mmCIF file of C-alpha atoms in Angstrom:
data_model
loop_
_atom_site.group_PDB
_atom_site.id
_atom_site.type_symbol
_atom_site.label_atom_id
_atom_site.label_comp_id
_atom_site.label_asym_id
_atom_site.label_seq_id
_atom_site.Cartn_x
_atom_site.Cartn_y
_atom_site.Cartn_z
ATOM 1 C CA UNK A 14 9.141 -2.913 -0.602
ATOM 2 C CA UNK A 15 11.613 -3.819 -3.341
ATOM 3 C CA UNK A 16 14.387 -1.360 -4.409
ATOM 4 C CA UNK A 17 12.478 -0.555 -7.941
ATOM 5 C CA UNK A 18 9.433 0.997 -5.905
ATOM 6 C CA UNK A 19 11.764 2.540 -3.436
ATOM 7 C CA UNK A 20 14.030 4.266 -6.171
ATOM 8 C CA UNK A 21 10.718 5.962 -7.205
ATOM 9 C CA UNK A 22 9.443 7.003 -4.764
ATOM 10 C CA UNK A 23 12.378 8.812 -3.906
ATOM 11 C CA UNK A 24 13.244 10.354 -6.963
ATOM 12 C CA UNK A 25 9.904 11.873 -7.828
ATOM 13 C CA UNK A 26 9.116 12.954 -4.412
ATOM 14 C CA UNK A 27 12.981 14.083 -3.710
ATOM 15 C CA UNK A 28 12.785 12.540 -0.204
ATOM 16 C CA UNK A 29 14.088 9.818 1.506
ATOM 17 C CA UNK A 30 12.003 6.791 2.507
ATOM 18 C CA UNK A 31 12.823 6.402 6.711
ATOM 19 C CA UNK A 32 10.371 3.484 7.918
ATOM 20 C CA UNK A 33 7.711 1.355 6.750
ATOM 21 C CA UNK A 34 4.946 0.301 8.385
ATOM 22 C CA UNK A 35 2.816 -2.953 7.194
ATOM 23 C CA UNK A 36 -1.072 -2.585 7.884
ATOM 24 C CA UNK A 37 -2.222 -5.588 5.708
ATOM 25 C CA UNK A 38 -3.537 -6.267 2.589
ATOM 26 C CA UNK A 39 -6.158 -8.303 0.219
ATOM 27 C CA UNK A 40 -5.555 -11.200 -1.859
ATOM 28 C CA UNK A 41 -3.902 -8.313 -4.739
ATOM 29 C CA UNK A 42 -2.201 -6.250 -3.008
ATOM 30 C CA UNK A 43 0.558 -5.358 0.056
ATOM 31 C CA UNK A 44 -0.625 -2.062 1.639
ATOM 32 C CA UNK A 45 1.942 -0.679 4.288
ATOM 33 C CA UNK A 46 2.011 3.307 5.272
ATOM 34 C CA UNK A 47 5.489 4.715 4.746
ATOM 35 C CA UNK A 48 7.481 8.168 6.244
ATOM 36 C CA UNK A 49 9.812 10.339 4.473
ATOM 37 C CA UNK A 50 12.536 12.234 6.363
ATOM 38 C CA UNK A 51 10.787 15.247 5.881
ATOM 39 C CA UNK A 52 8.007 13.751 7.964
ATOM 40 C CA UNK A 53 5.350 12.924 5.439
ATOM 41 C CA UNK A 54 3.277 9.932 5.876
ATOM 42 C CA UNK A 55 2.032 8.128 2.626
ATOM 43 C CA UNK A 56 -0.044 5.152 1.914
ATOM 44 C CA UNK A 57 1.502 2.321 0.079
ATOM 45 C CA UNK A 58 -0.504 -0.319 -2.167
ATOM 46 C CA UNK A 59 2.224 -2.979 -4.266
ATOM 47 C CA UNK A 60 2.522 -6.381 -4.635
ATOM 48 C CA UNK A 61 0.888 -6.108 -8.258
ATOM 49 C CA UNK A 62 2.426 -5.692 -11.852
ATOM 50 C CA UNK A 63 -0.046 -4.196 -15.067
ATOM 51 C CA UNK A 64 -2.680 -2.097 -15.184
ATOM 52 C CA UNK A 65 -4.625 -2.566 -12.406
ATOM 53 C CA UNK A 66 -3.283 0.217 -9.714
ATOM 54 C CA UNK A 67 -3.675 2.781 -13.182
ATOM 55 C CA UNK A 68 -7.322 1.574 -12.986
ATOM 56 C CA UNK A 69 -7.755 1.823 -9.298
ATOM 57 C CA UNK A 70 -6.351 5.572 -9.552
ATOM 58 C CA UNK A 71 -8.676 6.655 -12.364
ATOM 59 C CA UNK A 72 -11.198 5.127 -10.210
ATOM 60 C CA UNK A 73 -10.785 7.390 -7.027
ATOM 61 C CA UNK A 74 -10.179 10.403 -9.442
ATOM 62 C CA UNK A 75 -13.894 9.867 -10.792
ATOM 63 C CA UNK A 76 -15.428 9.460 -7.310
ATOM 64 C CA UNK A 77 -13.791 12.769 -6.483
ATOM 65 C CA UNK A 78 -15.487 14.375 -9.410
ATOM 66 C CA UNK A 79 -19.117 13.750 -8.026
ATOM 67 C CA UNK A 80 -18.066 15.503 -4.500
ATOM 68 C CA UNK A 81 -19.984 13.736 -1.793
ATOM 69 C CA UNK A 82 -17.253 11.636 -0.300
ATOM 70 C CA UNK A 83 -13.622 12.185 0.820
ATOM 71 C CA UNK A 84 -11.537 10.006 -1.493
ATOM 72 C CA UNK A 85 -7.345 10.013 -1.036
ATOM 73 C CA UNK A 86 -5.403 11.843 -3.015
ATOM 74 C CA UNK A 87 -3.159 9.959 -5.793
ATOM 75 C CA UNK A 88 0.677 11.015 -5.297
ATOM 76 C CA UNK A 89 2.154 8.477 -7.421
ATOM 77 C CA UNK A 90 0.905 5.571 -9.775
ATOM 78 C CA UNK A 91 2.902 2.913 -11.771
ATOM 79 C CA UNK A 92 2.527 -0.839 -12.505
ATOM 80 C CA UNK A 93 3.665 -2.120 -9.730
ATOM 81 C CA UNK A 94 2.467 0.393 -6.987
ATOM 82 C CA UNK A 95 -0.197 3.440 -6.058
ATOM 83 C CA UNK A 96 1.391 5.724 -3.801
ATOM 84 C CA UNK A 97 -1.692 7.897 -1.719
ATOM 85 C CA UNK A 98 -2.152 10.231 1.157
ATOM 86 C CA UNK A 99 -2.035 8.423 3.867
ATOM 87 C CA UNK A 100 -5.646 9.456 6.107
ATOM 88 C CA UNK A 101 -5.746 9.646 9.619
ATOM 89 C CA UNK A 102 -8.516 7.362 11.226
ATOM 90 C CA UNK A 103 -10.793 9.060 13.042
ATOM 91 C CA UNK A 104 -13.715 7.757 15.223
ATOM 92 C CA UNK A 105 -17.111 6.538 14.148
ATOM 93 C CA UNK A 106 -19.814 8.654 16.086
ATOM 94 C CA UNK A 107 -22.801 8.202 16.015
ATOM 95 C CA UNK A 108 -24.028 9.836 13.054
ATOM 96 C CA UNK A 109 -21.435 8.530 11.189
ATOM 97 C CA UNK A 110 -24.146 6.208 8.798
ATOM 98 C CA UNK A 111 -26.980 8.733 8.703
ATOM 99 C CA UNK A 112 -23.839 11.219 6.740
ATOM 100 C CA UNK A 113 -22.620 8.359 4.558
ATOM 101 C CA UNK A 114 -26.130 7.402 3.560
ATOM 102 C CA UNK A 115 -26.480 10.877 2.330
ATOM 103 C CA UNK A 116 -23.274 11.213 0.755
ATOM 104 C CA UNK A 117 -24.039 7.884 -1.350
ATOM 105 C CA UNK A 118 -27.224 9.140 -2.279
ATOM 106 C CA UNK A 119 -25.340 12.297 -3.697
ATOM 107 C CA UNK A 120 -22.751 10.192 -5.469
ATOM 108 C CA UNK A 121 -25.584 8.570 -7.103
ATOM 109 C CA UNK A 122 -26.770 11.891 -8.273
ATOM 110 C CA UNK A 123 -24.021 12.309 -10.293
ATOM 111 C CA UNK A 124 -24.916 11.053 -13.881
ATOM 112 C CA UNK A 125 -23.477 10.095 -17.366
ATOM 113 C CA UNK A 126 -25.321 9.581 -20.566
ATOM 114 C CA UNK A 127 -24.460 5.857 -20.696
ATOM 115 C CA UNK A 128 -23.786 2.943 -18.738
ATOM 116 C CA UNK A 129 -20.280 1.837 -18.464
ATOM 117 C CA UNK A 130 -16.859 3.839 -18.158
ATOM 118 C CA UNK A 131 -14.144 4.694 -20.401
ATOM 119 C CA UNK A 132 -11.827 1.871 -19.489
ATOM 120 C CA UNK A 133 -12.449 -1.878 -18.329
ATOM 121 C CA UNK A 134 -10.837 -1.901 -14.549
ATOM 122 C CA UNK A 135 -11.279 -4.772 -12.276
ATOM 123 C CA UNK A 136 -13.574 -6.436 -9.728
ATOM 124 C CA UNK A 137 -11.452 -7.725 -7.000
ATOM 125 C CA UNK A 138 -8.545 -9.628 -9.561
ATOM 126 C CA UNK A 139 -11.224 -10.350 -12.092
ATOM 127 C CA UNK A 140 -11.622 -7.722 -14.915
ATOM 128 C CA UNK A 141 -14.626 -6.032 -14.922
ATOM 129 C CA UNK A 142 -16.097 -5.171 -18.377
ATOM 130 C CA UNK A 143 -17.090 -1.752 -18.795
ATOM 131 C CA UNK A 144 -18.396 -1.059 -22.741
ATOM 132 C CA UNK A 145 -20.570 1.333 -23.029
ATOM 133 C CA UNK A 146 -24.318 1.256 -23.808
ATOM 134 C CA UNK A 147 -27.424 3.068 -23.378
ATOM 135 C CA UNK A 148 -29.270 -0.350 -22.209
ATOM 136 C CA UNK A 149 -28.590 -1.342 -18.397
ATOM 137 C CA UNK A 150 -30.099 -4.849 -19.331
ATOM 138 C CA UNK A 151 -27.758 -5.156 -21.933
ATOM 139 C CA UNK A 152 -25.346 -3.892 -20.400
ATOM 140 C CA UNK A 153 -25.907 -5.643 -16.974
ATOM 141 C CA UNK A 154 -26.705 -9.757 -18.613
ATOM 142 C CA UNK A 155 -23.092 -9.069 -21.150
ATOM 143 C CA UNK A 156 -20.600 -7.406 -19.458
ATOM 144 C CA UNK A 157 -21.209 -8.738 -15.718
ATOM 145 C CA UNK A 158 -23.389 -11.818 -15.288
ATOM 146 C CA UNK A 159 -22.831 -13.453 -18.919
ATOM 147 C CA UNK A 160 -19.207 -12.545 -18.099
ATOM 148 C CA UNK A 161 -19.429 -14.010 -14.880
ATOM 149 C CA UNK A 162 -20.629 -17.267 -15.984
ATOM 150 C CA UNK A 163 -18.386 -17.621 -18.857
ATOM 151 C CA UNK A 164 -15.628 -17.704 -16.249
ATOM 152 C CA UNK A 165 -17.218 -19.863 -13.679
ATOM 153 C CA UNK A 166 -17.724 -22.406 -17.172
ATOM 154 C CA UNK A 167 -13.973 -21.837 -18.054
ATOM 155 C CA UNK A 168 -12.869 -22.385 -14.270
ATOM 156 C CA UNK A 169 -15.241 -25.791 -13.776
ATOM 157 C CA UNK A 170 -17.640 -24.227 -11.524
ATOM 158 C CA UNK A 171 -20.771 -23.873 -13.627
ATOM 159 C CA UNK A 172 -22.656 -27.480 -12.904
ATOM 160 C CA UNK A 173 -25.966 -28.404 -13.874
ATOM 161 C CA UNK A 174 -27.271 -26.985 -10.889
ATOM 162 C CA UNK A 175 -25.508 -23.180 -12.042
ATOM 163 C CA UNK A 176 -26.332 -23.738 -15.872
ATOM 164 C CA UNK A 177 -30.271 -24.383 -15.121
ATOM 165 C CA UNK A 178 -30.019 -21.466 -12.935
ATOM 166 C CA UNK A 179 -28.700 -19.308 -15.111
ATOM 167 C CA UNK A 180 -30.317 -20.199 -18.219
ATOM 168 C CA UNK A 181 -33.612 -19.107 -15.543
ATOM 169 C CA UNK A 182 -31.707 -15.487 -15.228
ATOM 170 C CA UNK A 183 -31.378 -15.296 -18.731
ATOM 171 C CA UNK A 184 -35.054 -15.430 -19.515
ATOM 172 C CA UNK A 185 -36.738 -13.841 -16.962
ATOM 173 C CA UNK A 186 -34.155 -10.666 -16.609
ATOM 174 C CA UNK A 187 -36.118 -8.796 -18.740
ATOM 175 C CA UNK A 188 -39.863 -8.906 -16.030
ATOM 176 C CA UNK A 189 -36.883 -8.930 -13.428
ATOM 177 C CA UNK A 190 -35.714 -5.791 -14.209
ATOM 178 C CA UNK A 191 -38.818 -4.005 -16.103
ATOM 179 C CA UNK A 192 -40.106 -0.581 -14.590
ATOM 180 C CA UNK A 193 -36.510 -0.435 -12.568
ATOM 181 C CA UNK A 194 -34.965 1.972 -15.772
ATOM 182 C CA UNK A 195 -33.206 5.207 -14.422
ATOM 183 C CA UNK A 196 -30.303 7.566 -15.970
ATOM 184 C CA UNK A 197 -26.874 6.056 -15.500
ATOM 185 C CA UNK A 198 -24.965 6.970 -12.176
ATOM 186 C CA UNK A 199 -21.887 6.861 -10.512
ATOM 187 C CA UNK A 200 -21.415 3.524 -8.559
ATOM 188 C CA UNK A 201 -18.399 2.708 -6.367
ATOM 189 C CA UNK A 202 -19.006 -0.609 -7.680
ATOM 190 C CA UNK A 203 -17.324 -2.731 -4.841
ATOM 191 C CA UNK A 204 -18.911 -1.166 -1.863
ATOM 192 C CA UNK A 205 -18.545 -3.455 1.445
ATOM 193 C CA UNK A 206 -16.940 -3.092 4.994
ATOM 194 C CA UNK A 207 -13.656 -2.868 4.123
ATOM 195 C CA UNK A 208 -13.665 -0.359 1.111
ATOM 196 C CA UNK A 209 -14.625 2.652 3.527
ATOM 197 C CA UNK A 210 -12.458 4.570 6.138
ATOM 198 C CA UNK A 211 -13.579 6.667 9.002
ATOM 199 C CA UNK A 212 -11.952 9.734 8.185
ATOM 200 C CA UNK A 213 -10.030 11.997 10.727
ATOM 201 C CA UNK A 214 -13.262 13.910 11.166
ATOM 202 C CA UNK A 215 -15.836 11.308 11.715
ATOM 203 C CA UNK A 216 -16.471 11.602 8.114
ATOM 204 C CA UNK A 217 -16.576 8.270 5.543
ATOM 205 C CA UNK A 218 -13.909 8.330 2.934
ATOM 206 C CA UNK A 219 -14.184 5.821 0.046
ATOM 207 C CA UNK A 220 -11.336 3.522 -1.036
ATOM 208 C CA UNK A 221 -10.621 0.728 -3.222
ATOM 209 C CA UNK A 222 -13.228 1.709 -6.090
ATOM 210 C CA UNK A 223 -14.346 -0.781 -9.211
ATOM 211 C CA UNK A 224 -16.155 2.423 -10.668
ATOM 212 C CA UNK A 225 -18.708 2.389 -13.969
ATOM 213 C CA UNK A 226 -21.796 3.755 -14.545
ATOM 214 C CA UNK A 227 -24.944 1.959 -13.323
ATOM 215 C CA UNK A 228 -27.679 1.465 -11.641
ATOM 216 C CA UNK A 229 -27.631 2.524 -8.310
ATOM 217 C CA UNK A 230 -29.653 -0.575 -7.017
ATOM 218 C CA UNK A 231 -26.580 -2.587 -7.711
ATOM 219 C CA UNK A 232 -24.285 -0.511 -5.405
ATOM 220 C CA UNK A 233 -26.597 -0.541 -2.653
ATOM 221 C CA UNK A 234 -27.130 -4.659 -3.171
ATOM 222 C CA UNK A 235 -23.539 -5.086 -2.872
ATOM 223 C CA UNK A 236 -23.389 -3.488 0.946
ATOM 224 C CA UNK A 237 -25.736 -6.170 2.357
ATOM 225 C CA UNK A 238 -23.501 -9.220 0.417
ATOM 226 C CA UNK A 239 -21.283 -9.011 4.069
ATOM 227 C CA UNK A 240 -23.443 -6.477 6.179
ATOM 228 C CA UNK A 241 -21.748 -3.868 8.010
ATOM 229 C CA UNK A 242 -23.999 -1.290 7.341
ATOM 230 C CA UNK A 243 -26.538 0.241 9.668
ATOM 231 C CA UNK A 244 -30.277 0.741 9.521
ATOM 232 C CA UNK A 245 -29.640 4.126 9.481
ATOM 233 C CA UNK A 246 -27.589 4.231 6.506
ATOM 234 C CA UNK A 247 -30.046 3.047 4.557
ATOM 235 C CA UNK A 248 -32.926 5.359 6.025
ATOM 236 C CA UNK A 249 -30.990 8.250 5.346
ATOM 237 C CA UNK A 250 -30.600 7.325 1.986
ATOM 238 C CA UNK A 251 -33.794 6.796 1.308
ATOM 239 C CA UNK A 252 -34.706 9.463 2.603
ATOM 240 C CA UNK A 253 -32.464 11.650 0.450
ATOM 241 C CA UNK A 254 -33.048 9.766 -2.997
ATOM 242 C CA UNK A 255 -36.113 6.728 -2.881
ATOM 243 C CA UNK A 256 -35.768 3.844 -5.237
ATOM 244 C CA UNK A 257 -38.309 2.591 -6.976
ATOM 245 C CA UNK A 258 -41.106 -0.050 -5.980
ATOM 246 C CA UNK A 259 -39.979 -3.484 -5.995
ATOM 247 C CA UNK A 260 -35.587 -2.593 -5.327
ATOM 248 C CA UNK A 261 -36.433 -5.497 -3.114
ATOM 249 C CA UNK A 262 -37.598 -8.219 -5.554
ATOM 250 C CA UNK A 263 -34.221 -7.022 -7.727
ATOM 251 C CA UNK A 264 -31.579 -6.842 -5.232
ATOM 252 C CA UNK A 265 -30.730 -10.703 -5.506
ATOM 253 C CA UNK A 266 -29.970 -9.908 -9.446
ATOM 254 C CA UNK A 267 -27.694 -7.443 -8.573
ATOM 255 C CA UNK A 268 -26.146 -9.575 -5.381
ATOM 256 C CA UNK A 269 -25.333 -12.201 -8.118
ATOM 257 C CA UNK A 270 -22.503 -10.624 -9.541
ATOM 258 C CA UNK A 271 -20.778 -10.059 -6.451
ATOM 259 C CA UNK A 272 -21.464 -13.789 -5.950
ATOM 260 C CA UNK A 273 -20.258 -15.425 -9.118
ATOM 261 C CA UNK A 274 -17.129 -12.840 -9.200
ATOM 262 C CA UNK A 275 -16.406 -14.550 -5.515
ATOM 263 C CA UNK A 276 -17.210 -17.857 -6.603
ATOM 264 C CA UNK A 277 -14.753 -17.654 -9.902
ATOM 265 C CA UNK A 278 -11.785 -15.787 -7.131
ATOM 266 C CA UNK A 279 -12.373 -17.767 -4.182
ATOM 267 C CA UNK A 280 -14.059 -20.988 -5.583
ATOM 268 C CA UNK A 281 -16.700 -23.449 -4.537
ATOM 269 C CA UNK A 282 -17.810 -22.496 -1.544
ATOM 270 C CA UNK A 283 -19.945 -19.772 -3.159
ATOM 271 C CA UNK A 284 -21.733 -21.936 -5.636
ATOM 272 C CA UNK A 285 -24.670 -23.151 -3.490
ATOM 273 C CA UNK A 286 -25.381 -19.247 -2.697
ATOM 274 C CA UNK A 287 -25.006 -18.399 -6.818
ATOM 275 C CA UNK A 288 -27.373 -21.394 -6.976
ATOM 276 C CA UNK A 289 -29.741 -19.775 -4.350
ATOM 277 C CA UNK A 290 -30.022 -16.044 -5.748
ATOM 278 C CA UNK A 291 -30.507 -17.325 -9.539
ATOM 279 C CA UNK A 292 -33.520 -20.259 -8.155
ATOM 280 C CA UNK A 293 -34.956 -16.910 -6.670
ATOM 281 C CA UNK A 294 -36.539 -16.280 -9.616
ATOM 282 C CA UNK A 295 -38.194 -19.195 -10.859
#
């Protein structure tokens, strides 16, 4: 922690910081849990300079809004670090996926008039396009897989192999997507294994948010891209809010975000499995 973030922290909380304790971090950010002499324990996130923790805060403060999850309380935000409540890990029992497949269901209930947000945030490091519209197919081809591709063309990924692929999403998104229409609702947007907590309780907590408005489909798509999730998770969220016939045939559409977005961080090694999702629909 640099002297900057320290000064900070210690003037606006009127504390002094007494240990530091790294727990890891992504390819963005440091993440460390720090105590105070007065014996507070706080969670750390630095290691970035813009807008990006701004965005992750705003982020969490619209998940609380909807109610269904625990999300951590924002203590301090700047450019260069988000400063939140550091929660106590608790243990997974074994209804812990049958309650967080209702809660998601419930944070999907939660609904806006049009898809999008009021800011652009970010997707991982990649900024994530969020301009609103009353069209998810509009919205969905522009300002995430036309986006996508753009980059992958910029960064020397898009071959012939991605291009004929692509040009097949382009056409057919329209029968992909047909009969799938529902009001915009509040997604997570970058749901996987490691953006969830077990909370003190048992309980899931949310973290690390890339929040719009969408369709659900695409939230639920992204927490099979790396697995982690149960059976049970998904029954009970079925159970508490059904999709519509054919979420199947679509999930690949909506896993091919996540995939280009990895393959435009991380590289090559996701282009055969862009290449895969997008032949899907031939």
């Amino acid at each position: 922690m640099n002297n900057s973030i320290i000064q900070q922290i210690e003037d606006q909380l009127q504390c002094s910081i007494t240990s530091q304790q790294t727990t890891g971090g992504g390819c963005i950010a440091q993440t460390s849990i720090i105590q105070t002499n007065d014996g507070r324990n706080y969670f750390l996130k630095q290691g970035f300079e813009g807008s990006m923790f701004q965005k992750e805060a705003n982020g969490l403060i619209e998940l609380r809004k909807a109610k269904a999850f625990a999300v951590p309380e924002i203590i301090l935000v700047a450019n260069n670090f988000l400063l939140l409540e550091a929660i106590e890990t608790g243990n997974k029992e074994n209804s812990f996926f049958n309650t967080f497949g209702v809660a998601f269901a419930h944070l999907h209930q939660y609904t806006n008039d049009q898809f999008g947000f009021f800011e652009d945030n970010y997707i991982g490091s990649t900024p994530q396009i969020n301009k609103a519209s009353t069209s998810w197919m509009e919205f969905y081809f522009n300002h995430r897989l036309l986006y996508q591709y753009q980059l992958a063309e910029q960064n020397g990924y898009a071959d012939k192999h991605v291009r004929d692929g692509f040009h097949i999403i382009e056409k057919r998104l329209p029968a992909i997507l047909d009969g799938s229409e529902e009001k915009p609702c509040l997604l997570h947007g970058d749901l996987w294994a490691d953006n969830y907590m077990v909370g003190p309780n048992g309980e899931p907590v949310l973290i690390d948010p890339a929040v719009y408005y969408g369709h659900r489909e695409a939230d639920l798509a992204m927490t099979k891209l790396f697995g982690g999730f149960s059976v049970e998770f998904y029954n009970s969220y079925f159970n508490t809010y059904p999709l519509k016939e054919g979420y199947q045939y679509r999930e690949n559409i909506y896993l091919l975000y996540h995939v280009l977005n990895h393959l435009n961080l991380f590289g090559t090694s996701y282009r055969s499995q862009a290449i895969q999702l997008m032949n899907s629909y031939r």
